[in-house]
CSV table of C-alpha atoms in Angstrom, one decimal:
chain,number,residue,atom,x,y,z
A,253,GLN,CA,6.6,5.6,-16.2
A,254,VAL,CA,6.6,3.4,-13.1
A,255,GLN,CA,5.8,-0.3,-13.0
A,256,LEU,CA,4.8,-1.8,-9.7
A,257,VAL,CA,4.9,-5.4,-8.7
A,258,GLU,CA,3.3,-6.6,-5.4
A,259,SER,CA,4.3,-9.8,-3.6
A,260,GLY,CA,4.0,-11.4,-0.2
A,261,GLY,CA,0.3,-12.2,-0.2
A,262,GLY,CA,-1.0,-15.6,0.9
A,263,LEU,CA,-3.2,-17.5,3.3
A,264,VAL,CA,-2.9,-16.8,7.0
A,265,GLN,CA,-5.0,-17.6,10.1
A,266,THR,CA,-6.7,-15.0,12.2
A,267,GLY,CA,-4.2,-13.1,14.3
A,268,GLY,CA,-1.4,-13.9,12.0
A,269,SER,CA,1.0,-11.6,10.1
A,270,LEU,CA,2.0,-11.0,6.6
A,271,ARG,CA,4.4,-8.5,4.9
A,272,LEU,CA,3.6,-7.3,1.5
A,273,SER,CA,6.2,-5.7,-0.8
A,274,CYS,CA,5.8,-3.5,-3.8
A,275,ALA,CA,8.8,-3.2,-6.0
A,276,ALA,CA,9.0,-0.3,-8.4
A,277,SER,CA,10.9,0.0,-11.6
A,278,GLY,CA,12.7,3.1,-12.7
A,279,ARG,CA,15.1,5.5,-11.0
A,280,THR,CA,12.5,8.0,-9.8
A,281,PHE,CA,10.8,5.9,-7.1
A,282,SER,CA,11.8,8.4,-4.4
A,283,ARG,CA,9.6,11.1,-6.1
A,284,TYR,CA,6.4,9.2,-5.6
A,285,ALA,CA,4.0,9.0,-2.7
A,286,MET,CA,3.0,5.3,-2.3
A,287,GLY,CA,-0.3,3.9,-1.3
A,288,TRP,CA,-1.8,0.5,-0.5
A,289,PHE,CA,-5.4,-0.1,-1.4
A,290,ARG,CA,-7.5,-3.3,-1.2
A,291,GLN,CA,-10.6,-4.7,-2.8
A,292,ALA,CA,-12.7,-7.5,-1.3
A,293,PRO,CA,-15.2,-9.5,-3.4
A,294,GLY,CA,-18.3,-7.5,-4.1
A,295,LYS,CA,-16.9,-4.4,-2.4
A,296,GLU,CA,-15.4,-1.2,-3.7
A,297,ARG,CA,-11.7,-0.6,-3.6
A,298,GLU,CA,-10.7,1.2,-0.4
A,299,PHE,CA,-7.6,3.1,0.8
A,300,VAL,CA,-5.6,1.2,3.4
A,301,THR,CA,-2.5,3.3,4.0
A,302,GLY,CA,0.0,5.6,2.3
A,303,ILE,CA,3.4,7.3,2.7
A,304,THR,CA,4.7,10.5,1.2
A,305,TRP,CA,7.5,10.6,-1.2
A,306,ASN,CA,10.0,11.5,1.5
A,307,GLY,CA,8.6,9.1,4.1
A,308,ARG,CA,7.8,11.8,6.6
A,309,ASN,CA,4.1,11.4,6.6
A,310,THR,CA,1.9,8.3,6.7
A,311,ARG,CA,-1.9,7.9,6.7
A,312,TYR,CA,-4.0,4.9,7.7
A,313,ALA,CA,-7.6,3.8,7.4
A,314,ASP,CA,-9.2,3.6,10.8
A,315,SER,CA,-9.8,-0.1,10.2
A,316,VAL,CA,-6.1,-0.9,10.2
A,317,LYS,CA,-4.6,1.7,12.6
A,318,GLY,CA,-2.4,0.0,15.1
A,319,ARG,CA,-2.2,-3.2,13.1
A,320,PHE,CA,-0.7,-2.3,9.8
A,321,THR,CA,2.6,-0.3,9.2
A,322,ILE,CA,3.7,1.1,5.9
A,323,SER,CA,7.4,1.8,5.2
A,324,ARG,CA,9.6,2.5,2.2
A,325,ASP,CA,13.2,1.9,1.2
A,326,ASN,CA,14.1,4.3,-1.6
A,327,ALA,CA,17.4,2.6,-2.1
A,328,LYS,CA,15.6,-0.6,-3.0
A,329,ASN,CA,12.7,1.0,-4.8
A,330,THR,CA,10.3,-0.8,-2.5
A,331,VAL,CA,7.4,0.0,-0.2
A,332,TYR,CA,6.3,-2.5,2.4
A,333,LEU,CA,3.1,-3.2,4.2
A,334,GLN,CA,3.5,-5.0,7.5
A,335,MET,CA,0.2,-6.5,8.5
A,336,ASN,CA,-0.3,-7.8,12.1
A,337,SER,CA,-3.3,-9.1,14.0
A,338,LEU,CA,-5.0,-10.0,10.8
A,339,LYS,CA,-8.7,-10.5,10.7
A,340,PRO,CA,-11.0,-12.2,8.2
A,341,GLU,CA,-12.3,-8.8,7.1
A,342,ASP,CA,-8.8,-8.0,5.9
A,343,THR,CA,-9.3,-10.6,3.1
A,344,ALA,CA,-8.9,-8.8,-0.2
A,345,VAL,CA,-6.7,-8.2,-3.2
A,346,TYR,CA,-4.1,-5.7,-2.1
A,347,TYR,CA,-2.8,-3.1,-4.6
A,348,CYS,CA,0.0,-0.7,-4.4
A,349,ALA,CA,-0.1,2.6,-6.2
A,350,ALA,CA,2.2,5.6,-6.9
A,351,GLU,CA,1.4,9.3,-7.0
A,352,GLY,CA,3.9,11.8,-8.2
A,353,SER,CA,3.0,15.3,-7.2
A,354,PHE,CA,5.3,15.8,-4.2
A,355,ARG,CA,2.5,16.4,-1.8
A,356,VAL,CA,3.1,16.9,1.9
A,357,GLU,CA,0.1,14.9,2.8
A,358,VAL,CA,-0.8,11.4,1.7
A,359,PRO,CA,-3.6,11.2,-0.9
A,360,SER,CA,-6.3,8.7,-0.1
A,361,ALA,CA,-8.5,8.7,-3.2
A,362,GLY,CA,-7.7,6.1,-5.8
A,363,ASP,CA,-8.1,8.5,-8.7
A,364,GLU,CA,-5.2,10.6,-7.3
A,365,TYR,CA,-2.7,7.9,-8.0
A,366,ASP,CA,-1.0,7.5,-11.3
A,367,TYR,CA,0.3,4.0,-11.4
A,368,TRP,CA,-1.0,0.7,-10.1
A,369,GLY,CA,0.3,-2.8,-9.5
A,370,GLN,CA,-1.5,-6.0,-10.5
A,371,GLY,CA,-2.4,-6.9,-6.9
A,372,THR,CA,-1.7,-9.7,-4.5
A,373,GLN,CA,-4.3,-11.8,-2.7
A,374,VAL,CA,-4.5,-11.9,1.0
A,375,THR,CA,-6.8,-14.4,2.6
A,376,VAL,CA,-7.3,-14.6,6.4
A,377,SER,CA,-9.1,-17.7,7.6
A,378,SER,CA,-11.2,-17.7,10.7
């Protein structure tokens, strides 16, 4: 069982930056691939980025490539999402998720993930 708690969301102006954190409980965090998803009002949840259990591979949605960076610190049981050059269309609730099958690639479908956090709101004003 893994419990995930996101933090770091807030209100930022267009072009600004935020860093989200997702803290995981338990001693097996390093076994899980981690992903970030987001859901805007009236829209379906979408994959943003993910990182494999060993940190060797990452994957990004085209809409955030070059602006967002995912990283993990297994010693702190935490995954981060650095978001730069934020746009109003990045406004959403951001969720982190954990997937535990030791894949070499990053899963991008939500139903491939086993555990989810409660989400943190990111609002980008124009």
